GROMACS .gro file of C-alpha atoms in nm:
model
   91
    1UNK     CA    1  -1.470   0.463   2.913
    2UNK     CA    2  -1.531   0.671   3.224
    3UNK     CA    3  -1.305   0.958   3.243
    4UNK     CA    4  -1.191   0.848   3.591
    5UNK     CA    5  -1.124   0.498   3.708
    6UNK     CA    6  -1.296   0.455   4.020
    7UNK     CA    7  -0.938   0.408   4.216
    8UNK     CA    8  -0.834   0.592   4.539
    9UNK     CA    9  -0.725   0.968   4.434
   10UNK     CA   10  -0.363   0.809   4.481
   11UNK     CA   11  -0.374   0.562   4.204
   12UNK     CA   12  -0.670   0.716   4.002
   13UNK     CA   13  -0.621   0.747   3.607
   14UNK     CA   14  -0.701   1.050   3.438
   15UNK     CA   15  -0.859   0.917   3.067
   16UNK     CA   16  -0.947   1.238   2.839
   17UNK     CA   17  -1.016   1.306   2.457
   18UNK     CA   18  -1.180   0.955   2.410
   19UNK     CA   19  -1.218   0.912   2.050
   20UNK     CA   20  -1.289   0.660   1.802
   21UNK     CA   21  -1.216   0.611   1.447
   22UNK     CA   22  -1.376   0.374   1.203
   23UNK     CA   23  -1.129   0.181   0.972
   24UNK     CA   24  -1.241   0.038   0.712
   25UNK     CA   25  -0.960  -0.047   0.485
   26UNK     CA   26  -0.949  -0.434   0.618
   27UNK     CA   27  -1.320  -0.540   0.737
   28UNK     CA   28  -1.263  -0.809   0.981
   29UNK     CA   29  -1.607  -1.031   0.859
   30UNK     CA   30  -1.727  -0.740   0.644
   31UNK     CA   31  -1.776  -0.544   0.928
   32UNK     CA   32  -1.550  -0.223   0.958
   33UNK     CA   33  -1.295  -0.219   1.294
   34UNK     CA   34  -1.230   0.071   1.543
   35UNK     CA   35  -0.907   0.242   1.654
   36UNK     CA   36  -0.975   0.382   1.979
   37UNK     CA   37  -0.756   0.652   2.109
   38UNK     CA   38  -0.746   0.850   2.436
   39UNK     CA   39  -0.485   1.093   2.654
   40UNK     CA   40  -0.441   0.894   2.992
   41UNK     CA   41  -0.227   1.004   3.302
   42UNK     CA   42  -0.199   0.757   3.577
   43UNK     CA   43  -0.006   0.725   3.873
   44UNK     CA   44   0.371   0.823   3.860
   45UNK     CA   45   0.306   0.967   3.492
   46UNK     CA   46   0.535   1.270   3.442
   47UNK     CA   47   0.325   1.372   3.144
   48UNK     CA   48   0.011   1.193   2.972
   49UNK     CA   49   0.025   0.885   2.761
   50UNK     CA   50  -0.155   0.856   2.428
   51UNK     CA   51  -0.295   0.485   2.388
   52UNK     CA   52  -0.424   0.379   2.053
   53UNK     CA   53  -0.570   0.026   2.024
   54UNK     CA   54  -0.781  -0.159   1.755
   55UNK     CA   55  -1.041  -0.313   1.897
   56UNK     CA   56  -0.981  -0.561   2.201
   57UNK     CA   57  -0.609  -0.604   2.063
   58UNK     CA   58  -0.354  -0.437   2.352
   59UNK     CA   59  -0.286  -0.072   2.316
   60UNK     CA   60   0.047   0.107   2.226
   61UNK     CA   61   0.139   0.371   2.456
   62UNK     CA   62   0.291   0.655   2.315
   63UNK     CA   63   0.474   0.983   2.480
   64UNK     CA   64   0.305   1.319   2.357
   65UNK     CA   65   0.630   1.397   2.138
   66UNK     CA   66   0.607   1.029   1.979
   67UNK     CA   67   0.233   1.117   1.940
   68UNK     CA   68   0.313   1.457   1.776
   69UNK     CA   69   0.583   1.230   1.550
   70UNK     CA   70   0.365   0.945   1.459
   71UNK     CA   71   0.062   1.202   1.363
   72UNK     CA   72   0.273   1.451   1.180
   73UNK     CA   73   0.419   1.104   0.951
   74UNK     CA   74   0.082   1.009   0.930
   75UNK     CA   75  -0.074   1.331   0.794
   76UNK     CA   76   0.254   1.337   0.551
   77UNK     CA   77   0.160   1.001   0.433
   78UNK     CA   78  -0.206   1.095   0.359
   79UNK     CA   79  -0.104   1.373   0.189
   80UNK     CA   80   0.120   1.188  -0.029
   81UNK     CA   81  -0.132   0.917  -0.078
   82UNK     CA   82  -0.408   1.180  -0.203
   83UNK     CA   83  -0.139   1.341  -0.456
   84UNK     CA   84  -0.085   1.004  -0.597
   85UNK     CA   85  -0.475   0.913  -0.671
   86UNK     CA   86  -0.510   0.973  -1.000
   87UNK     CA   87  -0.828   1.235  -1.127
   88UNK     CA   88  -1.134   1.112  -1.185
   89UNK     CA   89  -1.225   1.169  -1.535
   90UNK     CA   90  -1.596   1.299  -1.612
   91UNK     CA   91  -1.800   1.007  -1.766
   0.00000   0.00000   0.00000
């Protein structure tokens, strides 16, 4: 994704902190899916918009304080998740 849409300065989007993540919890034909996610400020925008998408599905848009709520449930949730795994015993 180019970090500027080739748009008059006007109605040019700003696209930043591209990143993708592979998830591999459901393989969609035993191959693993993306989550792409990127910081995007486009015409009008008071304040940049965090998209997340799985691969060609449509994106959710998300404010930067829904971002910072989403990410600090999901890093609660991993935790969690982790503290339930039980040990691995030595064989």
């Amino acid at each position: 994704m180019e970090p500027h849409i080739d748009e008059p300065p006007g109605e040019r989007i700003h696209n930043a902190w591209l990143r993708s993540i592979e998830l591999n919890a459901i393989p969609l034909a035993g191959q693993p899916q993306w989550m792409w996610i990127d910081l995007s400020l486009g015409p009008g925008d008071a304040e940049p918009r965090v998209h997340l998408s799985i691969e060609d599905r449509s994106f959710v848009e998300l404010t930067i304080g829904e971002a910072r709520s989403v990410g600090t449930h999901l890093i609660g949730l991993a935790a969690i998740g982790v503290m339930e795994i039980p040990p691995t015993s030595p064989v």
